[in-house]
Tab-separated table of C-alpha atoms in Angstrom:
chain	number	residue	atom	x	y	z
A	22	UNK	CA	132.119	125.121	134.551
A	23	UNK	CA	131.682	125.223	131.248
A	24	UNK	CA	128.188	126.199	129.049
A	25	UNK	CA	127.522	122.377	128.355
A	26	UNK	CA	128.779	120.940	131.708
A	27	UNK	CA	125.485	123.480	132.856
A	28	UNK	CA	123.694	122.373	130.072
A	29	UNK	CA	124.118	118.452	130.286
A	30	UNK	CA	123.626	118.819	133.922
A	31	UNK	CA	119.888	120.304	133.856
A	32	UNK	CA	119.042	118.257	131.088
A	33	UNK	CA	119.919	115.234	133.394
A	34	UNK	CA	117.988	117.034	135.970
A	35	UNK	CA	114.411	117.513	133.614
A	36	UNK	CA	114.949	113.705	132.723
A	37	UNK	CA	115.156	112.459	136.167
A	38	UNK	CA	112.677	114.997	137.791
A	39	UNK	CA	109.505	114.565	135.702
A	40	UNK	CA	110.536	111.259	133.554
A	41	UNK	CA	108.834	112.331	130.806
A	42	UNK	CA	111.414	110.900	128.410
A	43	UNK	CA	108.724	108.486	126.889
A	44	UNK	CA	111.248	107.331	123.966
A	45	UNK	CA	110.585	104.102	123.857
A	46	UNK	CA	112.527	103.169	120.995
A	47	UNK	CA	115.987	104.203	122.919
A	48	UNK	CA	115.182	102.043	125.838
A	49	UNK	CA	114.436	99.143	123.979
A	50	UNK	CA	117.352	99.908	121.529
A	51	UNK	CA	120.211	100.332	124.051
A	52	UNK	CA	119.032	99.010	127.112
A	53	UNK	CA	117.968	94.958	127.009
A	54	UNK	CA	118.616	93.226	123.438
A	55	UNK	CA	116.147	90.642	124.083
A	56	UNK	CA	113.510	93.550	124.222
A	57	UNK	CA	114.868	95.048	121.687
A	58	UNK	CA	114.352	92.263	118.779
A	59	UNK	CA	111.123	91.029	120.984
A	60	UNK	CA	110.128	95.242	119.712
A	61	UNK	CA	111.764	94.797	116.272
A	62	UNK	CA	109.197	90.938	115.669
A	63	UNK	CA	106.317	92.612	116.714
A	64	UNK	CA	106.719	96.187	114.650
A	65	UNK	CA	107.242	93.303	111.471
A	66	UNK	CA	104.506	91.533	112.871
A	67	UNK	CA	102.102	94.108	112.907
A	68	UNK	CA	103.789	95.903	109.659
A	69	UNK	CA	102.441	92.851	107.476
A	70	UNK	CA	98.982	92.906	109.075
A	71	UNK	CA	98.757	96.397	108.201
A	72	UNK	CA	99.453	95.244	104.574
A	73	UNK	CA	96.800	92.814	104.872
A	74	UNK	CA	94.258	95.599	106.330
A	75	UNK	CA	94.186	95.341	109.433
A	76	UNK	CA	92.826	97.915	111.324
A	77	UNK	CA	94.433	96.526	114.846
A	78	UNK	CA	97.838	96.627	113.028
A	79	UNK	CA	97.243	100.587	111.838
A	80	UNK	CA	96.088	101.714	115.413
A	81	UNK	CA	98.867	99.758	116.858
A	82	UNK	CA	101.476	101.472	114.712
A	83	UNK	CA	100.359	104.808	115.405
A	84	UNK	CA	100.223	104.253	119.180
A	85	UNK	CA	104.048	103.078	118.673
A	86	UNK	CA	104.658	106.132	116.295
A	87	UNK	CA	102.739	108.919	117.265
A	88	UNK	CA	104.797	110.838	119.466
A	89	UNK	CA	108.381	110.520	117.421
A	90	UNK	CA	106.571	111.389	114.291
A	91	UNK	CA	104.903	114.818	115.820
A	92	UNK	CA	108.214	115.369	117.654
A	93	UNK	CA	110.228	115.217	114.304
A	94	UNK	CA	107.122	117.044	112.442
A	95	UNK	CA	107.597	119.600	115.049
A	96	UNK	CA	111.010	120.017	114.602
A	97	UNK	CA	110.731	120.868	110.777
A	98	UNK	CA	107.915	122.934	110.749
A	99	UNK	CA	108.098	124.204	114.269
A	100	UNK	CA	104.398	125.296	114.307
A	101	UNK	CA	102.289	122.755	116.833
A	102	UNK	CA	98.924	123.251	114.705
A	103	UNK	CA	101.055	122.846	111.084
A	104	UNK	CA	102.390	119.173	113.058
A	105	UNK	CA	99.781	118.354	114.236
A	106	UNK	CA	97.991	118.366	110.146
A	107	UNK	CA	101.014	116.834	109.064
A	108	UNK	CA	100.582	114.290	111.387
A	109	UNK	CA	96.774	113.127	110.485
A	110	UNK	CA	98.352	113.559	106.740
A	111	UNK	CA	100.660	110.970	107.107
A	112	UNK	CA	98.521	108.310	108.478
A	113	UNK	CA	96.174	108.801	105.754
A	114	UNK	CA	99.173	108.754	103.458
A	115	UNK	CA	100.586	104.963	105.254
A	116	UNK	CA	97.140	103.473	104.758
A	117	UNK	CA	97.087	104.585	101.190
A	118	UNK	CA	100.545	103.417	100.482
A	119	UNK	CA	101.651	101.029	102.571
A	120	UNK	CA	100.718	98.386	99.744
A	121	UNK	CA	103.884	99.546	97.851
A	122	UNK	CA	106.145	99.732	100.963
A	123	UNK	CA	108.591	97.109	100.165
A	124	UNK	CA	108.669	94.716	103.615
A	125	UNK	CA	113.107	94.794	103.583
A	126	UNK	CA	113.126	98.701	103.851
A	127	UNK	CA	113.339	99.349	107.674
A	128	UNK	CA	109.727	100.876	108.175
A	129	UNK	CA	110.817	103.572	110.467
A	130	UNK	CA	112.389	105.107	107.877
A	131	UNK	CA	109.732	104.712	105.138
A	132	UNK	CA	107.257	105.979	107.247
A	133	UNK	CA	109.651	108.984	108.324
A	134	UNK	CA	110.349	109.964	104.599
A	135	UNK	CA	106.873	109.818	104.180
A	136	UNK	CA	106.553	112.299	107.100
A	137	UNK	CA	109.454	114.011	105.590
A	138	UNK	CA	107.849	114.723	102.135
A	139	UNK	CA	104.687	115.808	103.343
A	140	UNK	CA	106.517	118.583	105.395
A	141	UNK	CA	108.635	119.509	102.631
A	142	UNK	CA	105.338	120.260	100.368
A	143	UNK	CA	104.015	121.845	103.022
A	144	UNK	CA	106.808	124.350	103.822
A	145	UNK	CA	107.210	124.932	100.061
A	146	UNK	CA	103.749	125.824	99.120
A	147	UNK	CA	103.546	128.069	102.927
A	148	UNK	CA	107.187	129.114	103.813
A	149	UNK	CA	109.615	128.433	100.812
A	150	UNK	CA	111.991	130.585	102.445
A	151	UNK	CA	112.046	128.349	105.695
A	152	UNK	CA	113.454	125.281	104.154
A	153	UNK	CA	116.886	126.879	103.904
A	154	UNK	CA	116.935	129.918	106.459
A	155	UNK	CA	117.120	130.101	109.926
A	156	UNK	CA	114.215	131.026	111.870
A	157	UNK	CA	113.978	134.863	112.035
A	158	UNK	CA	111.336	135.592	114.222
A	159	UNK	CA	112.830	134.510	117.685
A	160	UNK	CA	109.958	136.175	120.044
A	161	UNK	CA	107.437	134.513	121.914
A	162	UNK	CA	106.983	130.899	123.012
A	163	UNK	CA	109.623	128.270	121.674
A	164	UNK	CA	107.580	124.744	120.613
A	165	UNK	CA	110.045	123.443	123.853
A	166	UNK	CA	108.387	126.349	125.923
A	167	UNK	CA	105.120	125.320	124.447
A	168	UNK	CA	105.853	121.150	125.828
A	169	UNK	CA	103.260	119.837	128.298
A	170	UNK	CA	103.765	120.890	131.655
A	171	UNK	CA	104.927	118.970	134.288
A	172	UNK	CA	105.218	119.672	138.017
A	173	UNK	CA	108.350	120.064	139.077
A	174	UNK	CA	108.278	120.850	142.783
A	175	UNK	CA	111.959	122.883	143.092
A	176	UNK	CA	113.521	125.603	141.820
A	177	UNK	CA	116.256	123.445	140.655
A	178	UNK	CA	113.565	121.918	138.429
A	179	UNK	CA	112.337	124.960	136.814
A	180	UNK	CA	115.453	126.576	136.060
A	181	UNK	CA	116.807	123.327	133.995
A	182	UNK	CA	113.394	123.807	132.226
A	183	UNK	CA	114.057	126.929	131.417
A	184	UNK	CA	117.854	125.936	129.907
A	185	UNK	CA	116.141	123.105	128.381
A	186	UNK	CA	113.759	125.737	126.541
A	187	UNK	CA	116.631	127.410	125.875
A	188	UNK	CA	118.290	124.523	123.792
A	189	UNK	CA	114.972	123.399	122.000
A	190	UNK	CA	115.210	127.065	121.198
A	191	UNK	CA	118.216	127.223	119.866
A	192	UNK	CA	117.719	124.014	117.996
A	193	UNK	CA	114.981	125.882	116.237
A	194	UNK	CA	116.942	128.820	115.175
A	195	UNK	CA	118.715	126.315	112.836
A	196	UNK	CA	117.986	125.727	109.239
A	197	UNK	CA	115.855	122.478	108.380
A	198	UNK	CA	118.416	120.661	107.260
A	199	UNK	CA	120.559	121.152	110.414
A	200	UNK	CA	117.367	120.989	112.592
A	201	UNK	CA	116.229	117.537	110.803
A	202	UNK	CA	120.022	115.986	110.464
A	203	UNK	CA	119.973	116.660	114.791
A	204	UNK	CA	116.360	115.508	115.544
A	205	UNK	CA	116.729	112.300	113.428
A	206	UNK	CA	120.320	111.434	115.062
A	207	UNK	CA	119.902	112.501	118.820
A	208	UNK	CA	116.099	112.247	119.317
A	209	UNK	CA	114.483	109.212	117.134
A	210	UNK	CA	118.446	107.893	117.411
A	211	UNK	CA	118.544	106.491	114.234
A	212	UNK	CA	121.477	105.083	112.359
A	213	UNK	CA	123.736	107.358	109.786
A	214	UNK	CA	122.032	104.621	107.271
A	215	UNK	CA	118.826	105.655	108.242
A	216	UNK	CA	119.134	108.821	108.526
A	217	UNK	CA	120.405	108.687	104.771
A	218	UNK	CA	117.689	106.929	103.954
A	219	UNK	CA	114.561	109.229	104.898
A	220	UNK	CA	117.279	111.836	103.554
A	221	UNK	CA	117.854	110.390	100.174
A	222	UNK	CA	121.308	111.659	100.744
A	223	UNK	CA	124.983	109.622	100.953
A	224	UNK	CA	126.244	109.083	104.371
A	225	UNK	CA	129.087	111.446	103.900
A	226	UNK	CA	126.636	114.227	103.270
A	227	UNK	CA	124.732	113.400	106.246
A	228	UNK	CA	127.884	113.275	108.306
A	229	UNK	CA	129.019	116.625	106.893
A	230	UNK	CA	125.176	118.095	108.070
A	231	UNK	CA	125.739	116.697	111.177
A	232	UNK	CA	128.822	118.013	112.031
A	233	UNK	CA	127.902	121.402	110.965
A	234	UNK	CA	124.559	121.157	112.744
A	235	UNK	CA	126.707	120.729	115.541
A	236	UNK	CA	129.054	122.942	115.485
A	237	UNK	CA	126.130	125.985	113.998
A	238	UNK	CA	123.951	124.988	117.773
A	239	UNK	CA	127.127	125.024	120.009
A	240	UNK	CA	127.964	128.961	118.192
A	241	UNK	CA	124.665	129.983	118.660
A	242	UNK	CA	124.193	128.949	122.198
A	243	UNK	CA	127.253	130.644	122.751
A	244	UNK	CA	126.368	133.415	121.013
A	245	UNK	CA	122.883	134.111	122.382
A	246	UNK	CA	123.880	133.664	126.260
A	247	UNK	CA	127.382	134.158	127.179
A	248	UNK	CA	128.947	133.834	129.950
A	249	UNK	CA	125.575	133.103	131.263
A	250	UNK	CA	125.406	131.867	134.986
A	251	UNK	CA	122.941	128.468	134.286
A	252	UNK	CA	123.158	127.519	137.539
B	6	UNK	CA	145.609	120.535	108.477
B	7	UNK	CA	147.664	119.114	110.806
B	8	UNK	CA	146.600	115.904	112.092
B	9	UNK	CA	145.656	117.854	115.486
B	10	UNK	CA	142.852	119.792	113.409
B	11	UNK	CA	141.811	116.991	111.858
B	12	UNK	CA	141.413	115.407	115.065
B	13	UNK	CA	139.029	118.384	116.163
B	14	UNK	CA	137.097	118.454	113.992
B	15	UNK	CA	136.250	114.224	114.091
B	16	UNK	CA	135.595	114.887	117.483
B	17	UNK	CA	131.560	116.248	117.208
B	18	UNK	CA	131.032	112.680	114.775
B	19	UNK	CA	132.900	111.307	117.773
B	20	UNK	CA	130.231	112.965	120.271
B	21	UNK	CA	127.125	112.064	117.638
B	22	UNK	CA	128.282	108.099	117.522
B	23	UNK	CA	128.896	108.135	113.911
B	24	UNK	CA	132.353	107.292	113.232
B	25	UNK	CA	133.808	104.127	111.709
B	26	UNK	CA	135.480	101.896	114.222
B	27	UNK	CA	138.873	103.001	112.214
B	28	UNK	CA	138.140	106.399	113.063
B	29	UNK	CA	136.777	106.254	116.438
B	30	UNK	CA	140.412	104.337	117.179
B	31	UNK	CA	142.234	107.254	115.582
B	32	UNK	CA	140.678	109.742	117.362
B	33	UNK	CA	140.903	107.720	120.813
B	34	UNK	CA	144.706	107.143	120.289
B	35	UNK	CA	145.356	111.008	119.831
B	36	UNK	CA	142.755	111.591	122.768
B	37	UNK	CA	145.591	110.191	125.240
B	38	UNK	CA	148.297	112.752	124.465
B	39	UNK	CA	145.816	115.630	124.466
B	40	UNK	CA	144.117	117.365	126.866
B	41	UNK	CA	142.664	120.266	124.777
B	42	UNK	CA	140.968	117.779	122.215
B	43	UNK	CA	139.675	116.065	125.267
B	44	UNK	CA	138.207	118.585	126.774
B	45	UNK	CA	136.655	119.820	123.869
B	46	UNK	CA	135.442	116.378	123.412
B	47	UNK	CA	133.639	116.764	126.852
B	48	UNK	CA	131.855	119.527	125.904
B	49	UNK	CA	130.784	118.163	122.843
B	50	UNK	CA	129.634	115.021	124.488
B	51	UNK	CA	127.661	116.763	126.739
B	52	UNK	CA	125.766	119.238	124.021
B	53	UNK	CA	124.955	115.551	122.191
B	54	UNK	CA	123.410	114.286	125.605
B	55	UNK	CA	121.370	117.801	126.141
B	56	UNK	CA	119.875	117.158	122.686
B	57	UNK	CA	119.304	113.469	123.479
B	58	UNK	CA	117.600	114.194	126.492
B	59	UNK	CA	115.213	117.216	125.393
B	60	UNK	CA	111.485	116.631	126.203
B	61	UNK	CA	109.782	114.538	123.784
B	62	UNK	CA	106.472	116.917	122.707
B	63	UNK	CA	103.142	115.166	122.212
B	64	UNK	CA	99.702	115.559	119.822
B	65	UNK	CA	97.250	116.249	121.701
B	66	UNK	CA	94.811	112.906	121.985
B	67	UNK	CA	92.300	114.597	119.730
B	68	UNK	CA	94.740	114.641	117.129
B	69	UNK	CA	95.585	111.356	117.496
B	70	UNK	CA	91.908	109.430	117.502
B	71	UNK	CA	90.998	111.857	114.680
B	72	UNK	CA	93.982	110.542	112.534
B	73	UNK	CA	93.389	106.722	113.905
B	74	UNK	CA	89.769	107.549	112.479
B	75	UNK	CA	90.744	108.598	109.232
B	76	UNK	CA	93.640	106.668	108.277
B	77	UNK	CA	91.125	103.735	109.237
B	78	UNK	CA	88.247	104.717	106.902
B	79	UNK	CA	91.130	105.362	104.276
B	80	UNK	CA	92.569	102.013	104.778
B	81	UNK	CA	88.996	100.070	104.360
B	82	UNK	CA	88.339	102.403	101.270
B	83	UNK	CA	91.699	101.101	99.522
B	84	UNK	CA	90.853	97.854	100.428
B	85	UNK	CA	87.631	97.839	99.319
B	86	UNK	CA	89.251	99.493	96.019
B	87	UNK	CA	91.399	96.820	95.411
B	88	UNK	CA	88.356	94.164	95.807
B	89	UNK	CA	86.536	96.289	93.000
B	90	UNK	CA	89.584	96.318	90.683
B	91	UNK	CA	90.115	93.000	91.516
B	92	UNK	CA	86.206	91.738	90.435
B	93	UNK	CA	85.630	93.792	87.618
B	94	UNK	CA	89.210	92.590	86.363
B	95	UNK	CA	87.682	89.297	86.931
B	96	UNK	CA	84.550	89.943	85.129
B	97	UNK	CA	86.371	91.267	82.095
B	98	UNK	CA	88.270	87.813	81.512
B	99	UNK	CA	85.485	86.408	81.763
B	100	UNK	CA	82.903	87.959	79.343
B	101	UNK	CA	86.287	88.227	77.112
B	102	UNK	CA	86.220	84.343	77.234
B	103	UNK	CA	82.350	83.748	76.819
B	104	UNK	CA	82.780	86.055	74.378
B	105	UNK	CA	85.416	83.959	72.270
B	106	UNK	CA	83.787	80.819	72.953
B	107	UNK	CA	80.590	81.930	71.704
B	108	UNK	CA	81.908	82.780	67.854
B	109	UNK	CA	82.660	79.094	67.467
B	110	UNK	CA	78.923	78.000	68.704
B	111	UNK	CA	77.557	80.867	66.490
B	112	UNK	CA	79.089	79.576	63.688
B	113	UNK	CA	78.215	75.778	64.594
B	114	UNK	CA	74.442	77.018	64.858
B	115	UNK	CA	73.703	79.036	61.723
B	116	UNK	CA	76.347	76.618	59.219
B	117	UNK	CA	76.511	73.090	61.263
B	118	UNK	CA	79.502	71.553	61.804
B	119	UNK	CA	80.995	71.955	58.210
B	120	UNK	CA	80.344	75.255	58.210
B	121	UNK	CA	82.943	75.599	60.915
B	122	UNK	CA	85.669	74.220	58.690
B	123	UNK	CA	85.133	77.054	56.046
B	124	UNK	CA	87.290	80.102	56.709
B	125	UNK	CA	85.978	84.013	55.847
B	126	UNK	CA	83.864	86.348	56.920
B	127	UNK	CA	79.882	85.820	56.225
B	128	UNK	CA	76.780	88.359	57.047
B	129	UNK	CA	76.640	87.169	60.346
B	130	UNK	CA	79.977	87.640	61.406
B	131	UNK	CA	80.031	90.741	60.316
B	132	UNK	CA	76.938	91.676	62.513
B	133	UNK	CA	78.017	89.514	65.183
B	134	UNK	CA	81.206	91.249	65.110
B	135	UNK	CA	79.358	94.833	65.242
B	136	UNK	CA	77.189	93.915	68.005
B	137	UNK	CA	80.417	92.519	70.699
B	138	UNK	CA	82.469	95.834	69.685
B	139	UNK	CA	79.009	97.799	70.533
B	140	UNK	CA	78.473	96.044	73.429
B	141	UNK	CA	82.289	96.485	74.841
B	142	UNK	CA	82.016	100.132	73.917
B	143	UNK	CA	78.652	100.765	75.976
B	144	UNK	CA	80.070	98.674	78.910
B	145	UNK	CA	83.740	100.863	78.663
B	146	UNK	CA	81.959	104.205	78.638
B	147	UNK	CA	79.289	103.070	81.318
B	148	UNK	CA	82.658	102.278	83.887
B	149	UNK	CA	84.546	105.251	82.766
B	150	UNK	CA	81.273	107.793	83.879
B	151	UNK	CA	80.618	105.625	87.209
B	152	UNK	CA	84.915	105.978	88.122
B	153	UNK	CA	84.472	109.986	86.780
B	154	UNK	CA	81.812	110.546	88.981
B	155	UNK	CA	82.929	107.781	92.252
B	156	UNK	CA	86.639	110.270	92.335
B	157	UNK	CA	84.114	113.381	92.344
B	158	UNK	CA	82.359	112.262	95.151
B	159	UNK	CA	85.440	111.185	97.331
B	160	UNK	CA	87.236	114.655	96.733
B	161	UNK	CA	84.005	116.399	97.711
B	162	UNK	CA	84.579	114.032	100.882
């Protein structure tokens, strides 16, 4: 059995074992249509409220938001505490800009290039040599090692954990770009347009990035345990 | 590249749902006649659903009522900004049009009604003149100093 066959099969394991997969947006995305666009009137809904003031509409937002925004802060600057700052920035940035956000961009992806720019600064004025290298310091705890705990009552449970550390690992051994190209297309599952858009980039840029992400994770996993028994 | 490699190397878009329906058919049609490119596809399908499925991490609550908190108070304070701008924008058409309307009466008062008809400047035009510019000037500086020091005391907060 293959690496990935392992891989794929304790991922499948984590999801079903503790159900922490709290991604809304996919279930309402893939699963029932109806929800879907019942999710979509709502977020518009409560987008033009927020433009109006409305305090409601902000805290309802950031209940919607909160945990794809840390997750994707998290990705790019990999430090919890750094996120988590990021996090409170960009709030205070939506309230003081959502006047100008023009109501037929697709929110999400304002409010991720916000996100995105704040980061950017961030890493700039802190670790300018981050935005473009890989991560060199690979010891201690992984931001996936570092993930609330959950009990998981067999052995089975831990040990796809521990692969699933592994890949969240890996995933931050990439550079930003890679690391930001996956997060935004597997995790907040966001369309190549999208992604282009909090990108600022053409799609056939962000399609090259992707593939390359790719393939750079798949090497590296490789790389860093072969021939590995995951089971 | 043989059509074979550039098979492969559609095959992670393939994984990552990005290719064009054109594509995706391309890709499918060469699928059938090859078992390496599908098996490679496999794994590539499954590293796509490892990263879908990693654990979502979350801010701790604290985080999140603090920033609720402050993107609140910033949202009332912008708010409340654009009410200011919005009156004293008000108040400046205003006093700019009580300000127009009052040359005419001036004029009606110290020359009577024919003293409207005669064009030129007099003595008290020109110190009526002085005494709006003044005015404006003292008003202008007075809302420059109470902006200067309003920014100093939100960056000290």
């Amino acid at each position: 059995m293959s690496l990935f066959r392992v891989l794929a099969r304790s991922m499948d394991m984590i999801s079903g074992i503790a159900g922490f997969r709290l991604n809304m947006h996919s279930i309402s995305g893939l699963g029932d249509p109806a929800a879907y666009w019942e999710g979509q009137v709502a977020l518009e809904s409560d987008v033009a409220q927020l433009r109006g003031g409305d305090l409601d509409a902000l805290s309802a937002l950031l209940t919607r938001y909160q945990n794809r925004l840390y997750r994707y802060l998290l990705r790019l600057v990999r430090e919890p505490a750094e996120a988590e700052d990021l996090f409170q920035q960009t709030w205070l940035r939506v309230a003081e800009k959502i006047r100008q956000y023009d109501p037929r961009r697709n929110f999400e992806a304002w409010l991720f290039t916000l996100a995105r720019n704040l980061a950017i600064d961030h890493l700039r004025r802190i670790r300018p040599e981050s935005l473009d290298q890989p991560a060199a310091d690979t010891e201690g705890e992984s931001a996936a090692a570092r993930l609330p705990s959950h009990e998981r009552p067999a052995i089975e449970g831990i040990l796809a954990r521990e692969r699933a550390g592994r890949l969240g690992a890996a995933l931050e051994m990439l550079p930003m770009v890679q690391r930001e190209v996956l997060t935004l297309r597997f995790e907040e599952e966001m369309k190549l347009e999208e992604i282009a858009e909090v990108l600022d980039a053409p799609l056939s840029t962000v399609k090259t990035r992707l593939r390359r992400a790719l393939e750079r994770l798949r090497e590296m996993l490789e790389t860093q345990y072969p021939g590995e028994n995951w089971q | 590249m043989n059509d074979h490699e550039k098979i492969r190397e559609l095959l992670t878009l393939l994984a990552a749902g990005v290719l064009e329906p054109h594509e995706e058919k391309q890709v499918m049609d060469h699928l059938r006649s090859c078992e390496s490119c599908s098996a490679e596809l496999e794994d590539w399908k499954l590293l796509a659903g490892g990263l879908r499925r990693l654990p979502t991490p979350q801010p701790r609550s604290l985080v999140v009522e603090r920033a609720r908190a402050q993107a609140q108070i910033r949202l009332n304070e912008e708010f409340e900004h654009r009410w200011n701008r919005g009156v004293i924008v008000g108040l400046i058409v205003f006093a700019w049009v009580l300000t127009l309307l009052s040359w005419p009466l001036v004029r009606l008062l110290t020359g009577g009604l024919l003293g409207m008809l005669v064009p030129g400047f007099s003595h008290e035009w020109i110190v009526f003149g002085a005494f709006t510019t003044s005015v404006w000037l003292a008003g202008g500086a007075a809302a420059v100093l109470l902006s200067m020091q309003h920014r100093r005391e939100r960056r000290l907060a």
